[in-house]
CSV table of C-alpha atoms in Angstrom, one decimal:
chain,number,residue,atom,x,y,z
A,1,MET,CA,24.0,48.2,59.4
A,2,PRO,CA,27.5,49.4,58.7
A,3,PRO,CA,30.1,48.4,61.2
A,4,ARG,CA,31.0,51.0,63.8
A,5,ARG,CA,34.2,52.9,63.1
A,6,SER,CA,36.9,52.1,65.6
A,7,HIS,CA,39.3,54.7,67.0
A,8,LYS,CA,42.3,54.7,69.2
A,9,LYS,CA,41.2,55.0,72.8
A,10,SER,CA,42.6,57.8,74.8
A,11,LYS,CA,44.0,56.7,78.1
A,12,ALA,CA,45.5,60.0,79.0
A,13,GLY,CA,42.4,62.2,78.3
A,14,CYS,CA,41.0,64.8,80.6
A,15,LYS,CA,38.5,63.8,83.3
A,16,ARG,CA,35.6,65.6,81.6
A,17,CYS,CA,36.1,63.7,78.4
A,18,LYS,CA,36.3,60.4,80.3
A,19,ILE,CA,33.1,61.2,82.2
A,20,ARG,CA,31.3,61.9,78.9
A,21,LYS,CA,33.0,58.9,77.3
A,22,ILE,CA,34.2,60.8,74.3
A,23,LYS,CA,37.6,60.9,72.7
A,24,CYS,CA,40.0,63.5,74.1
A,25,ASP,CA,42.6,65.1,71.8
A,26,GLU,CA,44.8,65.5,74.9
A,27,VAL,CA,45.8,69.0,73.8
A,28,HIS,CA,47.3,71.1,76.6
A,29,PRO,CA,46.6,73.2,78.5
A,30,ARG,CA,43.0,72.8,77.4
A,31,CYS,CA,41.7,69.9,75.2
A,32,GLY,CA,39.6,70.6,72.1
A,33,ASN,CA,36.3,69.4,73.6
A,34,CYS,CA,36.6,71.6,76.7
A,35,ALA,CA,37.7,74.6,74.6
A,36,LYS,CA,34.7,74.0,72.2
A,37,HIS,CA,32.2,74.0,75.0
A,38,GLY,CA,33.8,76.8,77.0
A,39,VAL,CA,34.4,74.8,80.2
A,40,SER,CA,37.4,74.3,82.4
A,41,CYS,CA,39.8,71.4,81.7
A,42,ASP,CA,41.8,69.7,84.3
A,43,PHE,CA,44.9,69.9,82.0
A,44,ASP,CA,45.0,73.5,82.9
A,45,PRO,CA,46.7,73.9,86.3
A,46,THR,CA,45.0,77.3,86.8
A,47,ALA,CA,41.5,75.9,86.3
A,48,PRO,CA,39.2,74.9,89.1
A,49,ASP,CA,38.9,71.2,89.9
A,50,SER,CA,36.9,69.2,87.4
A,51,PRO,CA,33.2,69.4,88.4
A,52,THR,CA,31.2,66.4,89.6
A,53,SER,CA,27.8,68.1,89.6
A,54,PHE,CA,27.9,70.4,86.5
A,55,VAL,CA,28.5,69.4,82.9
A,56,HIS,CA,27.7,70.8,79.5
A,57,SER,CA,24.4,69.8,78.1
A,58,PRO,CA,24.0,69.7,74.3
A,59,ALA,CA,20.2,69.6,74.7
A,60,ALA,CA,20.4,72.8,76.7
A,61,ALA,CA,22.7,74.5,74.3
A,62,SER,CA,20.3,73.8,71.4
A,63,ALA,CA,17.5,75.4,73.3
A,64,GLY,CA,18.8,78.9,72.4
A,65,GLY,CA,20.6,81.8,73.9
A,66,SER,CA,20.0,83.4,77.2
A,67,PRO,CA,16.8,85.4,77.3
A,68,HIS,CA,17.2,89.1,77.5
A,69,SER,CA,16.6,90.5,81.0
A,70,ASN,CA,17.8,93.2,83.4
A,71,PHE,CA,20.4,90.8,84.7
A,72,SER,CA,22.9,91.1,81.9
A,73,THR,CA,26.4,91.1,83.3
A,74,ALA,CA,30.0,91.0,82.3
A,75,SER,CA,30.7,91.6,78.6
A,76,PRO,CA,33.0,89.3,76.5
A,77,SER,CA,35.9,91.7,77.2
A,78,SER,CA,35.5,91.3,80.9
A,79,ASN,CA,38.5,89.7,82.7
A,80,SER,CA,36.2,88.4,85.4
A,81,THR,CA,37.0,84.8,86.5
A,82,VAL,CA,34.1,84.6,88.9
A,83,VAL,CA,30.8,83.9,87.2
A,84,PRO,CA,31.0,83.3,83.5
A,85,PHE,CA,27.9,85.3,82.7
A,86,TYR,CA,29.2,86.1,79.2
A,87,ARG,CA,28.2,82.6,78.3
A,88,SER,CA,24.6,81.4,78.1
A,89,PRO,CA,23.6,80.0,81.5
A,90,LEU,CA,21.7,77.3,79.6
A,91,ASP,CA,25.1,75.8,78.7
A,92,ILE,CA,25.5,74.5,82.2
A,93,VAL,CA,22.9,72.3,83.9
A,94,ARG,CA,22.9,70.0,86.8
A,95,ALA,CA,23.7,66.3,86.3
A,96,ASN,CA,23.8,63.5,88.9
A,97,ILE,CA,27.2,62.0,88.0
A,98,ASN,CA,28.1,61.5,91.6
A,99,PRO,CA,24.9,61.8,93.7
A,100,ALA,CA,26.6,61.2,97.0
A,101,ALA,CA,29.3,63.9,96.4
A,102,SER,CA,26.7,66.3,95.1
A,103,ARG,CA,24.4,65.7,98.1
A,104,THR,CA,27.3,66.3,100.5
A,105,LEU,CA,28.3,69.5,98.8
A,106,GLU,CA,24.7,70.8,98.8
A,107,LEU,CA,24.3,70.0,102.5
A,108,ARG,CA,27.5,71.8,103.3
A,109,LEU,CA,26.4,74.9,101.3
A,110,MET,CA,22.9,74.9,102.8
A,111,HIS,CA,24.2,74.6,106.3
A,112,HIS,CA,26.6,77.5,105.7
A,113,TYR,CA,23.8,79.6,104.2
A,114,THR,CA,21.4,79.2,107.1
A,115,SER,CA,24.0,79.5,109.9
A,116,VAL,CA,26.3,82.2,108.4
A,117,THR,CA,25.6,83.7,105.0
A,118,SER,CA,21.9,84.6,105.6
A,119,LYS,CA,22.9,86.8,108.5
A,120,THR,CA,25.2,89.0,106.4
A,121,PHE,CA,22.5,90.5,104.1
A,122,SER,CA,21.1,93.0,106.6
A,123,ASP,CA,21.5,94.6,110.0
A,124,SER,CA,17.8,94.3,110.7
A,125,PRO,CA,16.7,91.4,112.9
A,126,ALA,CA,13.5,90.9,111.0
A,127,GLN,CA,15.3,90.8,107.7
A,128,LYS,CA,17.8,88.3,109.1
A,129,VAL,CA,15.0,86.0,110.1
A,130,ALA,CA,13.5,86.3,106.6
A,131,TRP,CA,16.7,85.4,104.9
A,132,GLN,CA,17.5,82.6,107.3
A,133,GLU,CA,14.1,80.9,107.7
A,134,ASP,CA,11.5,82.2,105.2
A,135,ILE,CA,13.5,82.4,101.9
A,136,PRO,CA,14.7,78.8,102.1
A,137,THR,CA,11.1,77.6,102.6
A,138,ILE,CA,10.1,79.4,99.4
A,139,ALA,CA,13.0,77.7,97.7
A,140,TYR,CA,11.5,74.2,98.4
A,141,ASP,CA,9.1,74.8,95.5
A,142,ALA,CA,11.5,76.9,93.4
A,143,GLU,CA,14.7,75.1,92.3
A,144,TYR,CA,16.1,78.2,90.7
A,145,LEU,CA,15.9,80.0,94.0
A,146,MET,CA,17.5,77.1,95.8
A,147,ASP,CA,20.3,77.2,93.2
A,148,ALA,CA,20.8,80.9,93.8
A,149,ILE,CA,21.0,80.3,97.6
A,150,LEU,CA,23.6,77.6,97.1
A,151,ALA,CA,25.6,79.8,94.7
A,152,VAL,CA,25.8,82.7,97.1
A,153,SER,CA,26.7,80.4,99.9
A,154,ALA,CA,29.5,78.9,97.8
A,155,LEU,CA,30.8,82.3,96.9
A,156,HIS,CA,30.9,83.2,100.6
A,157,LEU,CA,32.8,80.0,101.4
A,158,ARG,CA,35.2,81.0,98.6
A,159,ALA,CA,35.8,84.4,100.3
A,160,LEU,CA,36.5,82.5,103.6
A,161,ASN,CA,38.6,79.7,102.0
A,162,PRO,CA,40.2,81.0,98.8
A,163,SER,CA,42.1,77.8,98.2
A,164,ASP,CA,38.9,75.6,98.1
A,165,ARG,CA,38.4,75.1,94.4
A,166,SER,CA,35.3,73.0,94.8
A,167,VAL,CA,33.2,76.0,96.0
A,168,VAL,CA,34.5,78.1,93.1
A,169,ARG,CA,33.0,75.7,90.6
A,170,ALA,CA,29.8,75.3,92.7
A,171,SER,CA,29.3,79.0,92.7
A,172,HIS,CA,29.6,79.2,89.0
A,173,GLY,CA,27.4,76.3,88.2
A,174,TYR,CA,24.6,76.9,90.6
A,175,MET,CA,24.3,80.6,89.6
A,176,ALA,CA,24.3,79.7,85.9
A,177,SER,CA,21.5,77.2,86.6
A,178,ALA,CA,19.5,79.7,88.6
A,179,LEU,CA,19.9,82.4,85.9
A,180,ALA,CA,18.7,80.0,83.2
A,181,LYS,CA,15.3,79.3,84.8
A,182,PHE,CA,15.0,82.8,86.3
A,183,SER,CA,15.5,84.5,82.9
A,184,SER,CA,13.0,82.2,81.3
A,185,LEU,CA,10.4,82.9,84.0
A,186,LEU,CA,10.9,86.7,83.8
A,187,LYS,CA,10.3,86.4,80.0
A,188,ASP,CA,7.0,84.6,80.7
A,189,GLY,CA,5.9,87.2,83.3
A,190,VAL,CA,5.7,87.5,87.1
A,191,SER,CA,2.6,85.9,88.7
A,192,GLU,CA,1.2,85.4,92.2
A,193,LEU,CA,2.7,81.9,92.3
A,194,ASN,CA,6.3,82.9,91.5
A,195,ALA,CA,6.5,86.5,92.8
A,196,GLU,CA,8.2,85.7,96.1
A,197,ALA,CA,10.7,83.3,94.5
A,198,LEU,CA,11.6,85.7,91.7
A,199,PHE,CA,12.1,88.6,94.1
A,200,SER,CA,14.3,86.5,96.4
A,201,THR,CA,16.3,85.2,93.4
A,202,ALA,CA,16.8,88.7,92.0
A,203,ALA,CA,18.1,89.9,95.4
A,204,LEU,CA,20.6,87.0,95.6
A,205,ILE,CA,21.8,87.8,92.1
A,206,GLY,CA,22.4,91.3,93.3
A,207,PHE,CA,24.5,90.0,96.3
A,208,GLN,CA,26.4,87.7,93.9
A,209,SER,CA,27.2,90.4,91.4
A,210,SER,CA,28.4,92.7,94.2
A,211,ALA,CA,30.6,90.0,95.9
A,212,SER,CA,32.0,88.7,92.6
A,213,ARG,CA,34.0,91.9,92.0
A,214,ARG,CA,36.4,91.0,94.8
A,215,PHE,CA,37.6,88.0,92.9
A,216,GLU,CA,38.3,89.6,89.6
A,217,ASP,CA,41.8,90.0,88.3
A,218,GLY,CA,43.2,93.2,89.9
A,219,ASP,CA,46.1,93.3,87.6
A,220,GLY,CA,44.0,93.6,84.4
A,221,GLU,CA,42.3,96.6,82.8
A,222,TYR,CA,39.6,98.1,85.1
A,223,ILE,CA,36.1,97.4,83.9
A,224,LEU,CA,33.1,99.4,85.2
A,225,PRO,CA,30.7,97.4,87.5
A,226,LEU,CA,27.7,97.5,85.2
A,227,ALA,CA,26.6,94.1,86.4
A,228,TRP,CA,26.1,95.6,89.9
A,229,PHE,CA,23.7,98.2,88.5
A,230,HIS,CA,21.9,95.9,86.1
A,231,SER,CA,21.2,93.4,88.9
A,232,PHE,CA,19.9,96.0,91.4
A,233,GLN,CA,17.8,97.6,88.6
A,234,GLY,CA,16.4,94.1,88.1
A,235,ILE,CA,15.4,93.9,91.7
A,236,LYS,CA,13.5,97.1,91.3
A,237,THR,CA,11.7,95.9,88.2
A,238,VAL,CA,10.6,92.7,89.9
A,239,VAL,CA,9.3,94.6,93.0
A,240,MET,CA,7.4,97.0,90.8
A,241,THR,CA,5.8,94.4,88.6
A,242,SER,CA,4.9,92.1,91.5
A,243,TRP,CA,4.1,94.6,94.3
A,244,GLN,CA,0.4,93.6,94.4
A,245,TRP,CA,1.5,90.2,95.7
A,246,LEU,CA,4.7,91.1,97.5
A,247,ARG,CA,3.1,93.8,99.7
A,248,ASN,CA,0.9,91.0,101.2
A,249,SER,CA,3.7,88.4,101.6
A,250,ALA,CA,4.6,87.7,105.2
A,251,LYS,CA,7.9,86.1,104.0
A,252,VAL,CA,9.5,88.8,101.8
A,253,TYR,CA,7.7,91.9,102.9
A,254,PRO,CA,10.1,92.4,105.9
A,255,ILE,CA,13.0,92.5,103.5
A,256,ILE,CA,11.4,95.2,101.3
A,257,ASN,CA,10.0,97.1,104.3
A,258,GLY,CA,13.4,97.2,105.8
A,259,GLN,CA,14.5,99.7,103.2
A,260,PRO,CA,14.0,103.3,104.3
A,261,ALA,CA,11.6,105.5,102.4
A,262,LEU,CA,13.3,108.0,100.1
A,263,ARG,CA,13.2,111.7,101.1
A,264,LEU,CA,15.1,113.4,98.4
A,265,ASP,CA,15.7,117.1,98.0
A,266,LEU,CA,16.7,118.1,94.5
A,267,ASP,CA,18.5,121.1,96.0
A,268,HIS,CA,17.7,123.7,93.3
A,269,SER,CA,19.7,126.3,95.3
A,270,ARG,CA,22.8,124.0,95.0
A,271,THR,CA,23.9,124.3,98.6
A,272,SER,CA,24.1,120.6,99.6
A,273,PHE,CA,27.2,118.6,100.3
A,274,PHE,CA,27.4,117.0,96.8
A,275,ALA,CA,26.1,120.1,94.9
A,276,PRO,CA,29.6,120.6,93.3
A,277,LEU,CA,29.0,117.4,91.3
A,278,LEU,CA,26.5,119.3,89.3
A,279,GLU,CA,28.7,122.4,88.5
A,280,GLY,CA,28.8,123.0,84.8
A,281,MET,CA,25.9,120.7,84.1
A,282,ASP,CA,23.8,123.2,82.2
A,283,GLU,CA,26.7,124.1,79.9
A,284,GLN,CA,27.3,120.4,79.3
A,285,LEU,CA,23.7,119.7,78.6
A,286,SER,CA,23.5,122.5,76.0
A,287,SER,CA,25.4,120.2,73.6
A,288,GLU,CA,23.3,117.2,74.5
A,289,PRO,CA,20.7,116.0,71.9
A,290,GLU,CA,17.4,117.5,72.8
A,291,VAL,CA,15.7,114.1,72.9
A,292,THR,CA,17.8,113.0,75.9
A,293,ARG,CA,18.7,116.4,77.5
A,294,GLU,CA,15.9,116.6,80.1
A,295,GLU,CA,16.2,112.9,80.9
A,296,THR,CA,19.9,113.2,81.5
A,297,LYS,CA,19.4,116.3,83.7
A,298,ARG,CA,16.9,114.4,85.9
A,299,ALA,CA,19.3,111.4,86.1
A,300,TYR,CA,22.1,113.7,87.4
A,301,GLU,CA,19.9,115.6,89.8
A,302,HIS,CA,18.2,112.5,91.2
A,303,SER,CA,21.4,110.6,91.8
A,304,VAL,CA,23.1,113.5,93.5
A,305,ALA,CA,20.0,114.0,95.7
A,306,PHE,CA,20.3,110.4,96.7
A,307,LEU,CA,23.9,110.8,97.6
A,308,ASN,CA,23.0,113.8,99.8
A,309,TRP,CA,20.3,111.8,101.5
A,310,ALA,CA,22.5,108.8,102.2
A,311,HIS,CA,25.4,110.9,103.3
A,312,GLN,CA,23.3,112.5,106.1
A,313,LYS,CA,22.8,109.1,107.7
A,314,PRO,CA,25.3,106.6,106.3
A,315,ASP,CA,23.9,103.2,107.1
A,316,ARG,CA,23.8,100.1,104.9
A,317,SER,CA,20.2,100.2,104.0
A,318,ARG,CA,20.4,103.8,102.7
A,319,ILE,CA,23.7,103.5,100.9
A,320,LEU,CA,22.9,100.3,99.0
A,321,GLY,CA,19.6,101.6,97.6
A,322,PHE,CA,21.5,103.8,95.2
A,323,ALA,CA,22.0,101.2,92.4
A,324,ALA,CA,18.3,100.3,92.4
A,325,THR,CA,17.1,103.9,92.7
A,326,VAL,CA,18.9,105.6,89.9
A,327,SER,CA,17.2,105.8,86.5
A,328,ARG,CA,17.7,103.6,83.5
A,329,ARG,CA,19.2,106.7,81.7
A,330,PHE,CA,21.7,106.9,84.5
A,331,VAL,CA,22.8,103.3,83.9
A,332,GLU,CA,23.1,104.1,80.2
A,333,LEU,CA,25.4,107.0,81.1
A,334,ILE,CA,27.6,104.7,83.1
A,335,ALA,CA,27.9,102.3,80.1
A,336,GLN,CA,28.9,105.4,78.0
A,337,GLN,CA,31.6,106.3,80.6
A,338,ASP,CA,30.1,109.7,80.9
A,339,PRO,CA,32.6,111.6,83.2
A,340,ARG,CA,30.0,113.3,85.4
A,341,THR,CA,28.2,110.0,86.0
A,342,LEU,CA,31.5,108.2,86.8
A,343,VAL,CA,32.2,110.9,89.5
A,344,ILE,CA,28.8,110.4,91.0
A,345,ILE,CA,29.1,106.6,91.2
A,346,SER,CA,32.5,107.1,92.7
A,347,CYS,CA,30.9,108.9,95.6
A,348,PHE,CA,28.4,106.1,96.0
A,349,PHE,CA,31.1,103.5,96.1
A,350,ALA,CA,33.1,105.6,98.5
A,351,MET,CA,30.2,105.5,100.9
A,352,THR,CA,30.4,101.7,101.0
A,353,LYS,CA,33.6,102.2,103.0
A,354,VAL,CA,31.5,102.4,106.1
A,355,VAL,CA,30.3,98.8,105.5
A,356,ASP,CA,33.6,97.4,104.3
A,357,ASP,CA,33.5,94.7,107.0
A,358,VAL,CA,30.6,93.0,105.2
A,359,TRP,CA,32.1,90.2,103.1
A,360,TRP,CA,30.2,90.9,99.9
A,361,LEU,CA,31.1,94.6,100.1
A,362,HIS,CA,34.7,94.2,101.3
A,363,GLY,CA,37.2,96.2,99.3
A,364,VAL,CA,34.5,97.7,97.1
A,365,ALA,CA,35.2,101.3,97.9
A,366,LYS,CA,38.9,101.3,97.3
A,367,ARG,CA,38.8,99.1,94.2
A,368,GLU,CA,36.0,100.9,92.4
A,369,VAL,CA,36.9,104.5,93.2
A,370,ASN,CA,40.6,104.1,92.3
A,371,GLY,CA,39.6,102.2,89.1
A,372,ILE,CA,37.2,104.9,88.1
A,373,PHE,CA,39.7,107.6,88.8
A,374,ASN,CA,42.0,106.1,86.2
A,375,LEU,CA,39.3,106.4,83.6
A,376,LEU,CA,38.8,110.2,84.1
A,377,SER,CA,40.6,113.0,82.5
A,378,GLU,CA,42.5,115.5,84.6
A,379,GLU,CA,39.7,118.1,84.5
A,380,TRP,CA,37.5,115.9,86.7
A,381,TRP,CA,40.1,115.0,89.3
A,382,GLY,CA,39.1,117.9,91.5
A,383,LYS,CA,35.6,116.4,92.0
A,384,MET,CA,37.2,113.1,92.9
A,385,GLU,CA,38.9,114.5,96.0
A,386,TRP,CA,36.2,113.3,98.5
A,387,PRO,CA,35.7,109.8,97.2
A,388,ILE,CA,39.4,109.2,96.8
A,389,ARG,CA,40.0,110.4,100.4
A,390,ILE,CA,37.2,108.2,101.8
A,391,ALA,CA,37.9,105.1,99.8
A,392,ASN,CA,41.6,105.0,100.7
A,393,HIS,CA,41.2,105.9,104.4
A,394,GLU,CA,42.3,103.3,106.9
A,395,GLY,CA,40.9,103.3,110.4
A,396,GLU,CA,37.8,104.8,112.0
A,397,MET,CA,35.8,107.3,110.1
A,398,ASP,CA,35.0,110.5,111.9
A,399,ASP,CA,32.6,113.3,111.1
A,400,ILE,CA,35.3,115.7,110.0
A,401,LEU,CA,36.6,113.2,107.4
A,402,TRP,CA,33.2,112.3,106.3
A,403,GLY,CA,32.1,115.9,105.9
A,404,GLY,CA,29.4,116.0,108.7
A,405,VAL,CA,26.6,113.6,109.5
A,406,SER,CA,23.0,114.5,110.3
A,407,SER,CA,21.6,113.3,113.6
A,408,ILE,CA,18.0,113.2,112.3
A,409,LYS,CA,16.4,109.8,113.0
A,410,ASP,CA,13.3,108.5,111.3
A,411,GLU,CA,10.3,107.4,113.3
A,412,PRO,CA,9.7,103.6,112.7
A,413,GLY,CA,5.9,104.0,112.2
A,414,GLU,CA,6.3,106.9,109.7
A,415,GLU,CA,9.1,105.1,107.8
A,416,GLU,CA,6.9,102.1,107.3
A,417,GLU,CA,4.0,104.2,106.0
A,418,ARG,CA,6.2,106.2,103.7
A,419,ILE,CA,7.7,103.1,102.1
A,420,ASN,CA,4.3,101.6,101.4
A,421,ILE,CA,3.1,104.8,99.8
A,422,HIS,CA,6.3,105.3,97.8
A,423,ILE,CA,6.2,101.8,96.2
A,424,ASP,CA,2.4,101.9,95.7
A,425,LEU,CA,2.8,105.1,93.7
A,426,LEU,CA,5.7,103.8,91.6
A,427,ALA,CA,4.0,100.4,90.9
A,428,GLU,CA,0.8,102.2,89.9
A,429,ARG,CA,2.8,104.5,87.6
A,430,MET,CA,4.6,101.6,86.0
A,431,ASN,CA,1.5,99.5,85.5
A,432,ASN,CA,-0.4,102.4,83.9
A,433,ALA,CA,2.5,103.0,81.6
A,434,ALA,CA,2.7,99.4,80.5
A,435,PRO,CA,1.2,98.5,77.1
A,436,PRO,CA,-2.0,96.4,77.2
A,437,MET,CA,-1.3,92.6,77.0
A,438,ASP,CA,-2.6,90.6,74.1
A,439,VAL,CA,-5.6,88.4,74.9
A,440,ASP,CA,-5.8,85.1,73.2
């Protein structure tokens, strides 16, 4: 057996290299090993504290890239410093380097989740109980859901304590771990055994993608919040594919049932509040390729109908359904920076101003609307008057500023029946459209 080659030991290496017991090249501000694996280095004064519970795993990296799913997020050009979704979540796994420290952190995060964070996801008492008590019990048998819970709790703590770097790293690592398993399970298919956990994880990913926007570099180039739409579209997909089990779940059904049933009016006479957003649509569509023309028209009309519906009764449950309700074609138009679509989502984000006091929605209206405005040419500025006015308003919102609010209230019994019928029909349509599965 040949003698082991000796090398000069590094006494001034970074903490990560010392933990892994490998030679550090001591390059500043980021050593070669940390740069190679795309992780933070404690040589960098702007990086979070070196982790004690998350390290790079060569075994995980060799397992392959992140599976494709509806939960794709920031692109490589993103200047987001929150959740490094542009790297494979399989690159980060949990490791018991310091079990006591990791245990203390997890206890802290779980306590904060059950006592504070879980109560911020909804105004409904039934939904609050579900998030506080029922979802954690599902997570006992689904580690990826537990990781998602801890990730969102850590992000909430970061919002409350911006200088606490330990929760920054925890939020990154736990969400990456959750996404790795979640994506794998989605690829294999939803079943009765994992439907509750997958839905709950999908919802938490949605909260995380929404809240993460507040921590992005406000001085850099504005990037459209595609992750927001992808994550909420993913929630819709999980609900539709697993509705046969979720509709009978005592634990997650209150969360789904808390969403009001859609009552959309396509307003063919063009007299609604947001009807001006569709002006010039037919002329625009005349130059659209025929293969996508009708689908694009439906995407416009449906999204504007939703805005009118939410505008009449602007509460959180109505407003936030927008990202999940719009069509896949509409999300494609966002990615293409289609001007009319950008104006429409500006109105959606402006509506979130009424729930700006919720931590994971704080600052959304002003940041997104002003950012989108800067992407539009002057010919579209006139249609941005309402969202700009609402998003930048400080103080109480009155009916005159808002543009008038309907006093119509839904009857609880009717609402519950309508939401059941609505999802039943959509789920049936989706299942009938799905190709038959191969049988071994």
